[in-house]
Structure formats: C-alpha cells, structure tokens
PDB file of C-alpha atoms and ligand atoms in Angstrom:
ATOM      1  CA  MET U   1      -0.071  -0.111   0.306  1.00  0.00           C
ATOM      2  CA  THR U   2       1.450   3.578  -0.871  1.00  0.00           C
ATOM      3  CA  THR U   3       1.699   5.518   2.201  1.00  0.00           C
ATOM      4  CA  SER U   4       1.662   9.742   2.104  1.00  0.00           C
ATOM      5  CA  PRO U   5       2.539  12.688   4.630  1.00  0.00           C
ATOM      6  CA  LEU U   6      -0.917  13.446   3.845  1.00  0.00           C
ATOM      7  CA  VAL U   7      -2.220   9.845   5.126  1.00  0.00           C
ATOM      8  CA  PRO U   8      -1.323   9.587   8.835  1.00  0.00           C
ATOM      9  CA  VAL U   9      -3.962   7.871   9.643  1.00  0.00           C
ATOM     10  CA  THR U  10      -4.940   4.198   9.330  1.00  0.00           C
ATOM     11  CA  LEU U  11      -7.210   3.316   6.710  1.00  0.00           C
ATOM     12  CA  PRO U  12     -10.351   1.329   7.614  1.00  0.00           C
ATOM     13  CA  PRO U  13     -10.612  -1.725   5.258  1.00  0.00           C
ATOM     14  CA  THR U  14     -12.724  -0.215   3.081  1.00  0.00           C
ATOM     15  CA  VAL U  15     -10.366   3.216   2.250  1.00  0.00           C
ATOM     16  CA  SER U  16      -7.222   2.451   0.193  1.00  0.00           C
ATOM     17  CA  LEU U  17      -4.173   4.636  -1.418  1.00  0.00           C
ATOM     18  CA  GLU U  18      -3.115   3.965  -4.740  1.00  0.00           C
ATOM     19  CA  PRO U  19      -0.775   6.245  -7.049  1.00  0.00           C
ATOM     20  CA  GLY U  20      -3.923   8.007  -9.623  1.00  0.00           C
ATOM     21  CA  GLY U  21      -4.005   9.664 -12.544  1.00  0.00           C
ATOM     22  CA  GLY U  22      -0.237  11.030 -13.195  1.00  0.00           C
ATOM     23  CA  GLY U  23       0.145   9.379 -10.053  1.00  0.00           C
ATOM     24  CA  LEU U  24      -0.989  11.264  -8.123  1.00  0.00           C
ATOM     25  CA  PRO U  25      -2.479   9.726  -4.968  1.00  0.00           C
ATOM     26  CA  ARG U  26      -5.590   8.527  -4.607  1.00  0.00           C
ATOM     27  CA  LEU U  27      -7.966   7.291  -1.981  1.00  0.00           C
ATOM     28  CA  THR U  28      -9.941   5.177  -3.474  1.00  0.00           C
ATOM     29  CA  ILE U  29     -13.648   3.838  -1.203  1.00  0.00           C
ATOM     30  CA  VAL U  30     -15.767   0.586  -2.007  1.00  0.00           C
ATOM     31  CA  ASN U  31     -18.648   0.217   0.325  1.00  0.00           C
ATOM     32  CA  ARG U  32     -21.642  -1.821   0.579  1.00  0.00           C
ATOM     33  CA  HIS U  33     -23.252   1.448  -1.139  1.00  0.00           C
ATOM     34  CA  ALA U  34     -21.096   2.777  -3.572  1.00  0.00           C
ATOM     35  CA  ARG U  35     -17.924   3.271  -5.302  1.00  0.00           C
ATOM     36  CA  ALA U  36     -16.203   6.767  -4.678  1.00  0.00           C
ATOM     37  CA  GLU U  37     -12.066   7.773  -5.633  1.00  0.00           C
ATOM     38  CA  VAL U  38     -11.163  11.765  -4.196  1.00  0.00           C
ATOM     39  CA  TYR U  39      -7.416  12.633  -4.833  1.00  0.00           C
ATOM     40  CA  LEU U  40      -5.004  13.985  -2.372  1.00  0.00           C
ATOM     41  CA  HIS U  41      -4.637  16.941  -4.627  1.00  0.00           C
ATOM     42  CA  GLY U  42      -7.209  19.227  -4.157  1.00  0.00           C
ATOM     43  CA  ALA U  43      -8.953  16.845  -2.094  1.00  0.00           C
ATOM     44  CA  HIS U  44     -10.665  16.665  -5.156  1.00  0.00           C
ATOM     45  CA  VAL U  45     -13.446  13.982  -5.581  1.00  0.00           C
ATOM     46  CA  THR U  46     -12.978  11.902  -9.552  1.00  0.00           C
ATOM     47  CA  ALA U  47     -16.274   9.284  -9.203  1.00  0.00           C
ATOM     48  CA  TRP U  48     -18.678   8.174  -7.298  1.00  0.00           C
ATOM     49  CA  ARG U  49     -21.266   5.447  -7.923  1.00  0.00           C
ATOM     50  CA  PRO U  50     -24.142   4.225  -6.303  1.00  0.00           C
ATOM     51  CA  GLU U  51     -24.223   0.761  -5.978  1.00  0.00           C
ATOM     52  CA  GLY U  52     -26.806  -0.191  -9.010  1.00  0.00           C
ATOM     53  CA  GLN U  53     -26.473   3.539 -10.368  1.00  0.00           C
ATOM     54  CA  ALA U  54     -23.825   4.761 -13.835  1.00  0.00           C
ATOM     55  CA  PRO U  55     -21.188   6.988 -12.876  1.00  0.00           C
ATOM     56  CA  VAL U  56     -23.340   9.859 -11.405  1.00  0.00           C
ATOM     57  CA  LEU U  57     -19.497  12.422 -11.811  1.00  0.00           C
ATOM     58  CA  TRP U  58     -18.207  13.178 -15.012  1.00  0.00           C
ATOM     59  CA  MET U  59     -14.127  13.401 -15.621  1.00  0.00           C
ATOM     60  CA  SER U  60     -12.784  14.972 -19.003  1.00  0.00           C
ATOM     61  CA  ALA U  61     -11.040  12.354 -20.470  1.00  0.00           C
ATOM     62  CA  GLU U  62      -8.001  15.602 -21.808  1.00  0.00           C
ATOM     63  CA  THR U  63      -7.232  15.672 -17.275  1.00  0.00           C
ATOM     64  CA  GLN U  64      -3.794  16.723 -16.972  1.00  0.00           C
ATOM     65  CA  TRP U  65      -3.038  14.925 -13.601  1.00  0.00           C
ATOM     66  CA  ASP U  66      -0.735  17.515 -12.438  1.00  0.00           C
ATOM     67  CA  ALA U  67       0.266  18.448  -9.497  1.00  0.00           C
ATOM     68  CA  ALA U  68       0.258  22.505 -10.980  1.00  0.00           C
ATOM     69  CA  LYS U  69      -2.862  22.313 -12.787  1.00  0.00           C
ATOM     70  CA  PRO U  70      -6.542  21.298 -11.474  1.00  0.00           C
ATOM     71  CA  ILE U  71      -7.940  17.898 -12.419  1.00  0.00           C
ATOM     72  CA  ARG U  72     -11.252  18.313 -15.084  1.00  0.00           C
ATOM     73  CA  GLY U  73     -14.038  16.974 -13.836  1.00  0.00           C
ATOM     74  CA  GLY U  74     -15.737  15.758 -10.639  1.00  0.00           C
ATOM     75  CA  VAL U  75     -15.650  17.818  -7.445  1.00  0.00           C
ATOM     76  CA  PRO U  76     -13.121  20.994  -7.865  1.00  0.00           C
ATOM     77  CA  ILE U  77     -12.959  23.133  -4.830  1.00  0.00           C
ATOM     78  CA  CYS U  78     -13.187  26.104  -5.723  1.00  0.00           C
ATOM     79  CA  PHE U  79     -12.044  28.496  -2.389  1.00  0.00           C
ATOM     80  CA  PRO U  80     -10.790  31.437  -1.299  1.00  0.00           C
ATOM     81  CA  TRP U  81     -12.166  33.612  -4.387  1.00  0.00           C
ATOM     82  CA  PHE U  82     -14.394  31.442  -7.738  1.00  0.00           C
ATOM     83  CA  GLY U  83     -12.939  32.716 -11.521  1.00  0.00           C
ATOM     84  CA  PRO U  84     -10.578  35.070 -12.069  1.00  0.00           C
ATOM     85  CA  HIS U  85      -8.866  36.460  -9.191  1.00  0.00           C
ATOM     86  CA  PRO U  86     -10.326  40.105  -8.296  1.00  0.00           C
ATOM     87  CA  THR U  87      -7.296  42.024  -9.153  1.00  0.00           C
ATOM     88  CA  ASP U  88      -4.273  39.285  -9.536  1.00  0.00           C
ATOM     89  CA  LYS U  89      -4.154  37.967 -13.239  1.00  0.00           C
ATOM     90  CA  SER U  90      -1.209  35.855 -12.727  1.00  0.00           C
ATOM     91  CA  ALA U  91      -3.705  34.366  -9.404  1.00  0.00           C
ATOM     92  CA  PRO U  92      -5.217  30.856 -10.461  1.00  0.00           C
ATOM     93  CA  SER U  93      -8.905  30.492 -11.157  1.00  0.00           C
ATOM     94  CA  HIS U  94     -11.041  29.829  -8.588  1.00  0.00           C
ATOM     95  CA  GLY U  95      -8.430  29.459  -6.034  1.00  0.00           C
ATOM     96  CA  PHE U  96      -5.951  27.820  -4.476  1.00  0.00           C
ATOM     97  CA  ALA U  97      -7.745  25.166  -2.457  1.00  0.00           C
ATOM     98  CA  ARG U  98      -8.265  22.645  -5.614  1.00  0.00           C
ATOM     99  CA  LEU U  99      -4.638  23.261  -6.501  1.00  0.00           C
ATOM    100  CA  ALA U 100      -2.714  22.370  -2.737  1.00  0.00           C
ATOM    101  CA  ASP U 101      -2.273  18.853  -1.476  1.00  0.00           C
ATOM    102  CA  TRP U 102      -4.329  18.724   1.394  1.00  0.00           C
ATOM    103  CA  THR U 103      -4.517  16.035   4.463  1.00  0.00           C
ATOM    104  CA  LEU U 104      -6.787  12.935   5.413  1.00  0.00           C
ATOM    105  CA  ILE U 105      -7.402  13.793   8.578  1.00  0.00           C
ATOM    106  CA  GLU U 106      -9.961  10.962   9.042  1.00  0.00           C
ATOM    107  CA  ALA U 107     -11.149   8.588   7.685  1.00  0.00           C
ATOM    108  CA  ARG U 108     -14.369   5.736   9.128  1.00  0.00           C
ATOM    109  CA  ASP U 109     -17.139   4.004   8.446  1.00  0.00           C
ATOM    110  CA  ASP U 110     -20.022   4.576  10.368  1.00  0.00           C
ATOM    111  CA  GLU U 111     -22.265   1.874  11.477  1.00  0.00           C
ATOM    112  CA  ALA U 112     -24.537   2.238   8.754  1.00  0.00           C
ATOM    113  CA  GLY U 113     -21.693   0.843   6.353  1.00  0.00           C
ATOM    114  CA  VAL U 114     -21.478   5.122   5.103  1.00  0.00           C
ATOM    115  CA  THR U 115     -17.247   6.177   4.786  1.00  0.00           C
ATOM    116  CA  HIS U 116     -16.781   9.103   6.264  1.00  0.00           C
ATOM    117  CA  LEU U 117     -13.528  10.440   5.037  1.00  0.00           C
ATOM    118  CA  ALA U 118     -12.064  14.821   6.237  1.00  0.00           C
ATOM    119  CA  PHE U 119      -9.257  16.396   4.475  1.00  0.00           C
ATOM    120  CA  GLU U 120      -7.674  19.487   5.999  1.00  0.00           C
ATOM    121  CA  LEU U 121      -6.152  22.711   4.325  1.00  0.00           C
ATOM    122  CA  THR U 122      -4.246  25.041   6.714  1.00  0.00           C
ATOM    123  CA  GLN U 123      -3.022  28.078   4.752  1.00  0.00           C
ATOM    124  CA  PRO U 124      -1.616  31.098   5.987  1.00  0.00           C
ATOM    125  CA  GLY U 125      -4.870  32.798   7.344  1.00  0.00           C
ATOM    126  CA  CYS U 126      -7.056  30.151   6.842  1.00  0.00           C
ATOM    127  CA  ALA U 127      -8.438  26.909   7.995  1.00  0.00           C
ATOM    128  CA  ALA U 128     -10.655  24.607   6.237  1.00  0.00           C
ATOM    129  CA  ILE U 129     -11.386  21.303   6.626  1.00  0.00           C
ATOM    130  CA  TYR U 130     -13.822  19.253   3.960  1.00  0.00           C
ATOM    131  CA  ARG U 131     -15.469  16.699   4.815  1.00  0.00           C
ATOM    132  CA  VAL U 132     -16.877  13.646   2.455  1.00  0.00           C
ATOM    133  CA  ALA U 133     -19.663  10.999   3.239  1.00  0.00           C
ATOM    134  CA  VAL U 134     -19.608   8.272   0.478  1.00  0.00           C
ATOM    135  CA  GLY U 135     -22.924   6.560   0.903  1.00  0.00           C
ATOM    136  CA  SER U 136     -25.606   6.144  -1.479  1.00  0.00           C
ATOM    137  CA  THR U 137     -26.040  10.000  -1.296  1.00  0.00           C
ATOM    138  CA  LEU U 138     -22.374  12.169  -1.460  1.00  0.00           C
ATOM    139  CA  THR U 139     -21.596  14.720   1.340  1.00  0.00           C
ATOM    140  CA  LEU U 140     -19.162  17.303   0.896  1.00  0.00           C
ATOM    141  CA  ALA U 141     -19.036  19.717   3.901  1.00  0.00           C
ATOM    142  CA  LEU U 142     -16.702  22.438   2.919  1.00  0.00           C
ATOM    143  CA  GLU U 143     -15.857  24.670   7.206  1.00  0.00           C
ATOM    144  CA  VAL U 144     -13.388  27.417   6.373  1.00  0.00           C
ATOM    145  CA  ARG U 145     -12.984  29.308  10.241  1.00  0.00           C
ATOM    146  CA  ASN U 146     -10.336  32.038  10.454  1.00  0.00           C
ATOM    147  CA  PRO U 147      -8.172  31.545  13.134  1.00  0.00           C
ATOM    148  CA  GLY U 148      -6.928  35.080  12.628  1.00  0.00           C
ATOM    149  CA  ARG U 149      -7.649  38.599  14.510  1.00  0.00           C
ATOM    150  CA  ASP U 150      -9.474  40.223  11.313  1.00  0.00           C
ATOM    151  CA  ALA U 151     -12.731  39.659   9.747  1.00  0.00           C
ATOM    152  CA  PHE U 152     -11.719  37.720   5.488  1.00  0.00           C
ATOM    153  CA  THR U 153     -13.799  36.933   3.631  1.00  0.00           C
ATOM    154  CA  PHE U 154     -13.718  34.392   0.562  1.00  0.00           C
ATOM    155  CA  GLU U 155     -16.077  32.751  -1.839  1.00  0.00           C
ATOM    156  CA  GLU U 156     -16.143  29.446  -2.331  1.00  0.00           C
ATOM    157  CA  ALA U 157     -18.205  26.169  -4.714  1.00  0.00           C
ATOM    158  CA  LEU U 158     -17.610  22.802  -4.832  1.00  0.00           C
ATOM    159  CA  HIS U 159     -17.876  22.843  -8.816  1.00  0.00           C
ATOM    160  CA  THR U 160     -19.574  19.804  -8.690  1.00  0.00           C
ATOM    161  CA  TYR U 161     -19.260  18.086 -13.013  1.00  0.00           C
ATOM    162  CA  PHE U 162     -22.786  15.906 -13.835  1.00  0.00           C
ATOM    163  CA  ALA U 163     -22.517  12.981 -16.111  1.00  0.00           C
ATOM    164  CA  VAL U 164     -25.593  13.442 -18.460  1.00  0.00           C
ATOM    165  CA  HIS U 165     -26.639  11.576 -21.244  1.00  0.00           C
ATOM    166  CA  ASP U 166     -26.819  14.387 -23.612  1.00  0.00           C
ATOM    167  CA  VAL U 167     -26.573  18.125 -22.265  1.00  0.00           C
ATOM    168  CA  ARG U 168     -28.982  18.569 -25.074  1.00  0.00           C
ATOM    169  CA  GLY U 169     -31.598  16.572 -23.435  1.00  0.00           C
ATOM    170  CA  ILE U 170     -32.194  17.433 -20.228  1.00  0.00           C
ATOM    171  CA  THR U 171     -33.577  19.688 -17.587  1.00  0.00           C
ATOM    172  CA  ILE U 172     -32.476  21.264 -14.252  1.00  0.00           C
ATOM    173  CA  GLN U 173     -35.774  22.108 -12.155  1.00  0.00           C
ATOM    174  CA  GLY U 174     -35.239  24.579  -8.721  1.00  0.00           C
ATOM    175  CA  LEU U 175     -34.750  27.183  -9.692  1.00  0.00           C
ATOM    176  CA  ALA U 176     -38.142  28.991 -12.172  1.00  0.00           C
ATOM    177  CA  GLY U 177     -38.568  32.734 -11.367  1.00  0.00           C
ATOM    178  CA  THR U 178     -34.665  33.059  -9.770  1.00  0.00           C
ATOM    179  CA  ASP U 179     -32.811  35.523 -10.629  1.00  0.00           C
ATOM    180  CA  TYR U 180     -29.787  35.278 -12.536  1.00  0.00           C
ATOM    181  CA  LEU U 181     -26.112  35.999 -13.941  1.00  0.00           C
ATOM    182  CA  ASP U 182     -25.318  35.277 -17.271  1.00  0.00           C
ATOM    183  CA  LYS U 183     -21.788  35.447 -17.773  1.00  0.00           C
ATOM    184  CA  VAL U 184     -21.870  34.446 -21.958  1.00  0.00           C
ATOM    185  CA  GLY U 185     -20.458  36.791 -23.629  1.00  0.00           C
ATOM    186  CA  GLY U 186     -20.908  39.898 -19.870  1.00  0.00           C
ATOM    187  CA  THR U 187     -22.528  40.221 -16.739  1.00  0.00           C
ATOM    188  CA  THR U 188     -26.480  40.414 -18.212  1.00  0.00           C
ATOM    189  CA  PRO U 189     -28.487  40.560 -15.131  1.00  0.00           C
ATOM    190  CA  ARG U 190     -31.392  38.168 -16.087  1.00  0.00           C
ATOM    191  CA  ASN U 191     -34.270  35.941 -14.301  1.00  0.00           C
ATOM    192  CA  GLN U 192     -35.223  32.474 -15.018  1.00  0.00           C
ATOM    193  CA  GLY U 193     -38.824  32.404 -15.413  1.00  0.00           C
ATOM    194  CA  ALA U 194     -41.675  29.778 -14.746  1.00  0.00           C
ATOM    195  CA  GLU U 195     -39.438  27.136 -17.362  1.00  0.00           C
ATOM    196  CA  PRO U 196     -36.647  24.562 -16.157  1.00  0.00           C
ATOM    197  CA  ILE U 197     -33.371  25.710 -16.978  1.00  0.00           C
ATOM    198  CA  ARG U 198     -32.973  24.161 -20.580  1.00  0.00           C
ATOM    199  CA  PHE U 199     -29.023  24.080 -23.066  1.00  0.00           C
ATOM    200  CA  THR U 200     -29.210  24.920 -26.555  1.00  0.00           C
ATOM    201  CA  ALA U 201     -25.849  27.027 -25.982  1.00  0.00           C
ATOM    202  CA  GLU U 202     -22.937  27.821 -23.917  1.00  0.00           C
ATOM    203  CA  THR U 203     -24.770  27.843 -20.649  1.00  0.00           C
ATOM    204  CA  ASP U 204     -22.938  29.763 -17.638  1.00  0.00           C
ATOM    205  CA  ARG U 205     -25.093  31.563 -14.970  1.00  0.00           C
ATOM    206  CA  VAL U 206     -25.087  32.347 -11.663  1.00  0.00           C
ATOM    207  CA  TYR U 207     -28.088  32.179  -9.877  1.00  0.00           C
ATOM    208  CA  LEU U 208     -28.424  34.386  -6.868  1.00  0.00           C
ATOM    209  CA  ASN U 209     -29.801  34.207  -3.555  1.00  0.00           C
ATOM    210  CA  THR U 210     -30.946  30.786  -3.563  1.00  0.00           C
ATOM    211  CA  GLN U 211     -31.271  27.934  -1.433  1.00  0.00           C
ATOM    212  CA  ALA U 212     -33.108  25.508  -3.431  1.00  0.00           C
ATOM    213  CA  THR U 213     -32.599  22.303  -4.468  1.00  0.00           C
ATOM    214  CA  CYS U 214     -32.029  21.957  -8.059  1.00  0.00           C
ATOM    215  CA  THR U 215     -32.706  18.101 -10.103  1.00  0.00           C
ATOM    216  CA  ILE U 216     -30.857  17.412 -13.203  1.00  0.00           C
ATOM    217  CA  GLU U 217     -34.083  15.118 -15.343  1.00  0.00           C
ATOM    218  CA  ASP U 218     -32.095  12.996 -17.398  1.00  0.00           C
ATOM    219  CA  PRO U 219     -34.285  10.515 -19.578  1.00  0.00           C
ATOM    220  CA  GLY U 220     -31.590   9.556 -21.544  1.00  0.00           C
ATOM    221  CA  LEU U 221     -30.151   7.852 -18.346  1.00  0.00           C
ATOM    222  CA  SER U 222     -33.413   7.279 -17.312  1.00  0.00           C
ATOM    223  CA  ARG U 223     -32.393   9.052 -14.130  1.00  0.00           C
ATOM    224  CA  ARG U 224     -32.877  12.166 -11.748  1.00  0.00           C
ATOM    225  CA  ILE U 225     -29.707  13.932  -9.699  1.00  0.00           C
ATOM    226  CA  VAL U 226     -30.916  15.982  -6.922  1.00  0.00           C
ATOM    227  CA  VAL U 227     -28.461  18.151  -5.714  1.00  0.00           C
ATOM    228  CA  ARG U 228     -29.865  19.803  -2.178  1.00  0.00           C
ATOM    229  CA  LYS U 229     -27.394  22.372  -0.276  1.00  0.00           C
ATOM    230  CA  THR U 230     -26.622  24.240   3.241  1.00  0.00           C
ATOM    231  CA  GLY U 231     -25.429  27.152   3.526  1.00  0.00           C
ATOM    232  CA  SER U 232     -25.464  28.171  -0.224  1.00  0.00           C
ATOM    233  CA  ASN U 233     -26.925  30.802  -1.491  1.00  0.00           C
ATOM    234  CA  ALA U 234     -25.359  31.161  -4.708  1.00  0.00           C
ATOM    235  CA  THR U 235     -25.461  27.862  -7.477  1.00  0.00           C
ATOM    236  CA  VAL U 236     -24.259  28.002 -11.204  1.00  0.00           C
ATOM    237  CA  VAL U 237     -24.843  26.397 -13.897  1.00  0.00           C
ATOM    238  CA  TRP U 238     -22.567  25.710 -16.930  1.00  0.00           C
ATOM    239  CA  ASN U 239     -21.756  23.900 -20.020  1.00  0.00           C
ATOM    240  CA  PRO U 240     -18.898  25.205 -22.560  1.00  0.00           C
ATOM    241  CA  TRP U 241     -21.047  23.762 -25.232  1.00  0.00           C
ATOM    242  CA  ILE U 242     -18.850  23.568 -28.720  1.00  0.00           C
ATOM    243  CA  ALA U 243     -16.461  26.971 -29.059  1.00  0.00           C
ATOM    244  CA  LYS U 244     -15.664  26.614 -25.194  1.00  0.00           C
ATOM    245  CA  ALA U 245     -14.777  22.926 -25.599  1.00  0.00           C
ATOM    246  CA  LYS U 246     -12.220  23.073 -28.356  1.00  0.00           C
ATOM    247  CA  ALA U 247     -10.756  26.101 -26.616  1.00  0.00           C
ATOM    248  CA  MET U 248     -10.128  24.902 -23.573  1.00  0.00           C
ATOM    249  CA  PRO U 249      -6.245  22.076 -23.577  1.00  0.00           C
ATOM    250  CA  ASP U 250      -8.395  19.720 -20.634  1.00  0.00           C
ATOM    251  CA  TYR U 251     -11.598  19.322 -22.526  1.00  0.00           C
ATOM    252  CA  GLY U 252     -12.034  17.209 -24.999  1.00  0.00           C
ATOM    253  CA  ASP U 253     -13.531  19.205 -27.900  1.00  0.00           C
ATOM    254  CA  ASP U 254     -16.342  16.333 -28.388  1.00  0.00           C
ATOM    255  CA  GLU U 255     -17.224  15.907 -24.256  1.00  0.00           C
ATOM    256  CA  TRP U 256     -19.344  18.731 -23.737  1.00  0.00           C
ATOM    257  CA  PRO U 257     -22.861  17.095 -24.315  1.00  0.00           C
ATOM    258  CA  GLU U 258     -22.144  14.302 -21.525  1.00  0.00           C
ATOM    259  CA  MET U 259     -21.367  16.579 -18.507  1.00  0.00           C
ATOM    260  CA  VAL U 260     -23.556  20.308 -16.980  1.00  0.00           C
ATOM    261  CA  CYS U 261     -22.106  21.567 -13.429  1.00  0.00           C
ATOM    262  CA  VAL U 262     -24.778  22.451 -10.642  1.00  0.00           C
ATOM    263  CA  GLU U 263     -22.155  24.246  -8.812  1.00  0.00           C
ATOM    264  CA  THR U 264     -23.045  25.107  -4.984  1.00  0.00           C
ATOM    265  CA  GLY U 265     -21.143  28.221  -3.899  1.00  0.00           C
ATOM    266  CA  ASN U 266     -21.491  31.464  -2.181  1.00  0.00           C
ATOM    267  CA  VAL U 267     -19.892  33.582  -4.657  1.00  0.00           C
ATOM    268  CA  ASP U 268     -20.023  37.398  -5.763  1.00  0.00           C
ATOM    269  CA  ALA U 269     -22.773  39.375  -4.049  1.00  0.00           C
ATOM    270  CA  HIS U 270     -22.267  35.519  -2.120  1.00  0.00           C
ATOM    271  CA  ALA U 271     -19.375  35.879  -0.839  1.00  0.00           C
ATOM    272  CA  VAL U 272     -18.731  35.324   3.207  1.00  0.00           C
ATOM    273  CA  ARG U 273     -17.865  37.522   4.830  1.00  0.00           C
ATOM    274  CA  LEU U 274     -15.898  36.007   8.283  1.00  0.00           C
ATOM    275  CA  PRO U 275     -15.062  36.817  11.444  1.00  0.00           C
ATOM    276  CA  PRO U 276     -12.404  36.197  13.686  1.00  0.00           C
ATOM    277  CA  GLY U 277     -12.650  32.957  15.406  1.00  0.00           C
ATOM    278  CA  ALA U 278     -15.569  31.901  12.890  1.00  0.00           C
ATOM    279  CA  THR U 279     -16.355  29.427  10.844  1.00  0.00           C
ATOM    280  CA  HIS U 280     -18.908  28.839   7.740  1.00  0.00           C
ATOM    281  CA  THR U 281     -19.858  25.406   6.315  1.00  0.00           C
ATOM    282  CA  MET U 282     -21.432  25.117   3.311  1.00  0.00           C
ATOM    283  CA  THR U 283     -22.231  21.296   1.968  1.00  0.00           C
ATOM    284  CA  ALA U 284     -23.988  19.499  -1.130  1.00  0.00           C
ATOM    285  CA  SER U 285     -26.299  16.642  -0.757  1.00  0.00           C
ATOM    286  CA  ILE U 286     -26.019  14.405  -3.945  1.00  0.00           C
ATOM    287  CA  ALA U 287     -28.653  11.499  -4.172  1.00  0.00           C
ATOM    288  CA  VAL U 288     -29.760   9.506  -7.213  1.00  0.00           C
ATOM    289  CA  SER U 289     -33.441   8.441  -7.872  1.00  0.00           C
TER     290      SER U 289
HETATM  291  O1  LIG L 301     -18.391  27.735 -13.206  1.00  0.00           O
HETATM  292  C1  LIG L 301     -18.147  28.361 -14.702  1.00  0.00           C
HETATM  293  C2  LIG L 301     -16.476  28.989 -14.588  1.00  0.00           C
HETATM  294  O2  LIG L 301     -17.085  30.031 -13.768  1.00  0.00           O
HETATM  295  C3  LIG L 301     -16.923  28.827 -15.944  1.00  0.00           C
HETATM  296  O3  LIG L 301     -16.721  30.502 -16.397  1.00  0.00           O
HETATM  297  C4  LIG L 301     -15.574  28.293 -16.610  1.00  0.00           C
HETATM  298  O4  LIG L 301     -14.735  29.166 -16.455  1.00  0.00           O
HETATM  299  C5  LIG L 301     -15.736  27.440 -15.605  1.00  0.00           C
HETATM  300  O5  LIG L 301     -15.851  27.350 -14.031  1.00  0.00           O
HETATM  301  C6  LIG L 301     -14.672  26.683 -15.401  1.00  0.00           C
HETATM  302  O6  LIG L 301     -13.837  26.636 -14.918  1.00  0.00           O
HETATM  303  P1  LIG L 301     -11.433  26.216 -15.247  1.00  0.00           P
HETATM  304  O7  LIG L 301     -10.681  27.665 -14.232  1.00  0.00           O
HETATM  305  O8  LIG L 301     -12.009  25.248 -13.726  1.00  0.00           O
HETATM  306  O9  LIG L 301     -11.686  26.423 -16.519  1.00  0.00           O
END
C-alpha cells in the first residue's frame, strides 16, 4: 500500500491509497453503498457511483493529472475566490484550494456502512476542513475557519461536474423565478422565469439568493440527480458548449454533451465575510433517484 505524509491516519478496510492519474495519490472507497475516488490533490472527488447506478460524476478524458494544474471533472473545490482573482491576473482561476495538497485527517465507516473522510488545508490566515461522506448519497461539507484576529471575506464553490446522457436532452428544475447573472459574453442580469433550465448554447449562469434544491432530469439515463445544499446562497450552472470545449486544453472537443455543472457556492454578492474565530460551513448532498 502506498503511504504518504498526507495520510497520517489508519485507513478502514473500505479505503485504499494508491497512485492515481499522473501518479497523484488517490484514495479509493468501496463500501456496500457506493464506490468513490478522492485525490489528495485538491481533496478532489473524481468518482462516485452508487450501487446499481451509472457513474454520477463526469471526468474529462483529457484531464492533465499534473500537481500544478486542476483536475478537470468531479468536484473541484473553488476557494477562496471564484473565477479569476479580482486583482491578481497571475493567480489561478477558482483559487488555490484545488491546486493544494490536502491532508487526510479522518477516515472511518459508520454503523450504517457510510465511509466518512475529512481533509484539512491550512494556509496563512485560514483553515479549511472538507468532509466527504460516501454512501447512497454523496455528502460534501466545506468548513472554513478564521483563526486570525481580523475578519476576512472569501468566495467558495463545489464545482460539481455531473455525467448526463446528452446535455441537450436534460432539464434542471428548482430555479424557476430565480434571478441570475448570465456570464456568457459579459455579465447580464436576467431571471429564469417559469421554465426549467434547458441547454441550447454555451450556458454560464450564477443564480442568486437561492437555497433551492436542484434536480437534473435526465431521461437519456432514466434518472434524476438531486442536489440539496445548506450554507449556500448561489448556484452556478455551466456547460461550455462547442467553442469553449475546443478552447480548453484539458477538455475534449466532443465531450460537452456528456456533462453539466451544478455548483453549490457563495460567489459574487454572496461572498462570505468571516469574523475572527468564526467558522462557516457549506454542504452539498447528491442523490440519484
Ligand atoms: O463555473 C463556471 C466557470 O466559472 C466558467 O466560467 C468556466 O470558467 C468554468 O468555471 C471552468 O473554469 P476552470 O478554471 O476550471 O477552467
């Protein structure tokens, strides 16, 4: 078994550690409810497949498995900013958390057979713990603590890539009537109206003031993916479509119909201001029906 200073805990029999893509350390979880994979690089969940289901998370075949680059697909952790850095153009898109090595600080199975992992990231001025519970539901929780003496403000998102049969055949329910910022070709305020979200072109939307549960209706795979959340006031919905897919080196030109991002976050006007000593927790729970 591979060991790593980033795994200073004893693993239960349901969890193994081995080199994954690019030799990056990967935890594999196999229990009676599901199978999952998590890289220490970015504490990045790259796979989750409940018993009897097709894979729920999408991964690009072109991801670059490089410790200096983000993994394309699964659940990137965007923190402590979302999108481009507000002032530093040299800073990585979506923050440093998904490029950092996180330390596994807990690994255990509960009495219901759900496997619980916790990862820690300590950076100057902030401390984050990311909890992953692998069962017939995948539950993710990002806890950010302010250890300092001054308040600080951050953005965050669990940038989840979901596998779908064909994005042109799905709908997303739950955001009817919700205001959003349309980020395609600028930033335009719009409202979703009564209709569910459908995809006919590049789609990049930040839905605001919403704590709603979103449901991805996927008739092609005869399933619904339900995304519940707490501690989050924004939901981002994204599909790059044709031109953007071609422009990304770690994304296959023909992969865009296979995925949709429904991202649980606090971004833009919903950035979190954390007083000294305080902790903020955001969770996403994903289930298939
Ligand atoms: O969540 C949507 C988005 O902000 C898009 O604008 C696009 O940039 C996407 O994230 C992927 O960003 P990345 O830095 O991972 O290529």
